[in-house]
Amino acid sequence: MAADLYVAGTPAAVPGRSGVLGIAEGDRVVGRAHAVSRPVVDGLAASECGLLVTALADLAWQRIGEDARCPECRRIAG
């Protein structure tokens, strides 16, 4: 069994910005998903495209639908 190289993250919530972008509930990603290199614990991390995201250690990048992935992260992480 091969280990996942990436987990998913959503844009980090920025104080003063409204909306739910950056919040993930279970396997549901709100907004655009970004790839974050493993190892990671839940929390802030830099995505492959350079964006600060809230990463979820138990949400594998490959489980996110193609249409929900960041195009640049998809190019880098596959």
PDB file of C-alpha atoms in Angstrom:
ATOM      1  CA  MET A   1       0.000   0.000   0.000  1.00  0.00           C
ATOM      2  CA  ALA A   2       1.450   3.367  -1.026  1.00  0.00           C
ATOM      3  CA  ALA A   3       1.221   6.343   1.294  1.00  0.00           C
ATOM      4  CA  ASP A   4      -0.471   9.532   0.129  1.00  0.00           C
ATOM      5  CA  LEU A   5       2.027  12.274  -0.609  1.00  0.00           C
ATOM      6  CA  TYR A   6      -0.483  15.079  -0.184  1.00  0.00           C
ATOM      7  CA  VAL A   7      -3.426  16.042   1.970  1.00  0.00           C
ATOM      8  CA  ALA A   8      -6.073  18.637   1.173  1.00  0.00           C
ATOM      9  CA  GLY A   9      -6.413  22.107   2.577  1.00  0.00           C
ATOM     10  CA  THR A  10      -8.711  25.060   2.067  1.00  0.00           C
ATOM     11  CA  PRO A  11      -7.724  28.742   2.134  1.00  0.00           C
ATOM     12  CA  ALA A  12      -7.046  29.862   5.688  1.00  0.00           C
ATOM     13  CA  ALA A  13      -9.618  32.128   7.244  1.00  0.00           C
ATOM     14  CA  VAL A  14      -8.291  35.665   7.468  1.00  0.00           C
ATOM     15  CA  PRO A  15      -9.533  37.878  10.320  1.00  0.00           C
ATOM     16  CA  GLY A  16     -11.817  40.545   8.951  1.00  0.00           C
ATOM     17  CA  ARG A  17     -12.917  38.560   5.881  1.00  0.00           C
ATOM     18  CA  SER A  18     -16.464  37.349   5.833  1.00  0.00           C
ATOM     19  CA  GLY A  19     -17.768  34.134   4.350  1.00  0.00           C
ATOM     20  CA  VAL A  20     -17.196  30.429   4.864  1.00  0.00           C
ATOM     21  CA  LEU A  21     -14.236  30.045   2.520  1.00  0.00           C
ATOM     22  CA  GLY A  22     -11.592  28.023   4.297  1.00  0.00           C
ATOM     23  CA  ILE A  23     -13.916  25.826   6.309  1.00  0.00           C
ATOM     24  CA  ALA A  24     -14.071  22.099   5.692  1.00  0.00           C
ATOM     25  CA  GLU A  25     -16.588  19.757   7.275  1.00  0.00           C
ATOM     26  CA  GLY A  26     -15.613  16.085   7.168  1.00  0.00           C
ATOM     27  CA  ASP A  27     -14.971  15.177   3.561  1.00  0.00           C
ATOM     28  CA  ARG A  28     -16.750  18.246   2.178  1.00  0.00           C
ATOM     29  CA  VAL A  29     -14.362  20.956   1.009  1.00  0.00           C
ATOM     30  CA  VAL A  30     -15.761  24.466   0.813  1.00  0.00           C
ATOM     31  CA  GLY A  31     -14.110  26.589  -1.850  1.00  0.00           C
ATOM     32  CA  ARG A  32     -11.069  25.463  -3.841  1.00  0.00           C
ATOM     33  CA  ALA A  33      -8.999  22.568  -2.432  1.00  0.00           C
ATOM     34  CA  HIS A  34      -5.204  22.881  -2.333  1.00  0.00           C
ATOM     35  CA  ALA A  35      -2.507  20.201  -2.042  1.00  0.00           C
ATOM     36  CA  VAL A  36      -0.321  20.196   1.077  1.00  0.00           C
ATOM     37  CA  SER A  37       2.717  17.924   1.386  1.00  0.00           C
ATOM     38  CA  ARG A  38       2.653  15.254   4.094  1.00  0.00           C
ATOM     39  CA  PRO A  39       3.453  14.989   6.950  1.00  0.00           C
ATOM     40  CA  VAL A  40       0.991  17.484   8.394  1.00  0.00           C
ATOM     41  CA  VAL A  41      -1.202  17.875  11.427  1.00  0.00           C
ATOM     42  CA  ASP A  42      -4.465  19.783  11.263  1.00  0.00           C
ATOM     43  CA  GLY A  43      -3.658  23.470  11.075  1.00  0.00           C
ATOM     44  CA  LEU A  44      -2.021  26.103   8.926  1.00  0.00           C
ATOM     45  CA  ALA A  45       0.373  25.021   6.191  1.00  0.00           C
ATOM     46  CA  ALA A  46       1.675  26.274   2.852  1.00  0.00           C
ATOM     47  CA  SER A  47       0.054  24.635  -0.153  1.00  0.00           C
ATOM     48  CA  GLU A  48       1.990  23.517  -3.214  1.00  0.00           C
ATOM     49  CA  CYS A  49       0.915  26.706  -5.018  1.00  0.00           C
ATOM     50  CA  GLY A  50       2.143  28.844  -2.096  1.00  0.00           C
ATOM     51  CA  LEU A  51      -1.191  29.782  -0.516  1.00  0.00           C
ATOM     52  CA  LEU A  52      -1.640  29.651   3.267  1.00  0.00           C
ATOM     53  CA  VAL A  53      -4.285  27.012   3.922  1.00  0.00           C
ATOM     54  CA  THR A  54      -5.925  25.128   6.746  1.00  0.00           C
ATOM     55  CA  ALA A  55      -4.783  21.544   6.153  1.00  0.00           C
ATOM     56  CA  LEU A  56      -6.642  18.407   7.209  1.00  0.00           C
ATOM     57  CA  ALA A  57      -4.325  15.501   7.989  1.00  0.00           C
ATOM     58  CA  ASP A  58      -6.983  12.852   7.343  1.00  0.00           C
ATOM     59  CA  LEU A  59      -8.265  14.229   4.012  1.00  0.00           C
ATOM     60  CA  ALA A  60      -6.200  12.755   1.179  1.00  0.00           C
ATOM     61  CA  TRP A  61      -5.692  14.965  -1.894  1.00  0.00           C
ATOM     62  CA  GLN A  62      -6.728  12.106  -4.181  1.00  0.00           C
ATOM     63  CA  ARG A  63     -10.172  11.967  -2.514  1.00  0.00           C
ATOM     64  CA  ILE A  64     -11.010  15.498  -3.690  1.00  0.00           C
ATOM     65  CA  GLY A  65     -12.862  15.764  -6.986  1.00  0.00           C
ATOM     66  CA  GLU A  66     -10.940  17.130  -9.986  1.00  0.00           C
ATOM     67  CA  ASP A  67     -13.275  20.096 -10.357  1.00  0.00           C
ATOM     68  CA  ALA A  68     -12.705  21.188  -6.727  1.00  0.00           C
ATOM     69  CA  ARG A  69      -8.891  21.241  -6.966  1.00  0.00           C
ATOM     70  CA  CYS A  70      -6.725  24.313  -7.416  1.00  0.00           C
ATOM     71  CA  PRO A  71      -5.377  24.210 -10.995  1.00  0.00           C
ATOM     72  CA  GLU A  72      -1.795  25.030  -9.924  1.00  0.00           C
ATOM     73  CA  CYS A  73      -1.781  22.461  -7.103  1.00  0.00           C
ATOM     74  CA  ARG A  74      -3.248  19.907  -9.534  1.00  0.00           C
ATOM     75  CA  ARG A  75      -0.406  20.638 -11.963  1.00  0.00           C
ATOM     76  CA  ILE A  76       2.260  20.210  -9.265  1.00  0.00           C
ATOM     77  CA  ALA A  77       0.753  17.373  -7.212  1.00  0.00           C
ATOM     78  CA  GLY A  78      -1.063  15.537  -9.973  1.00  0.00           C
TER      79      GLY A  78
END
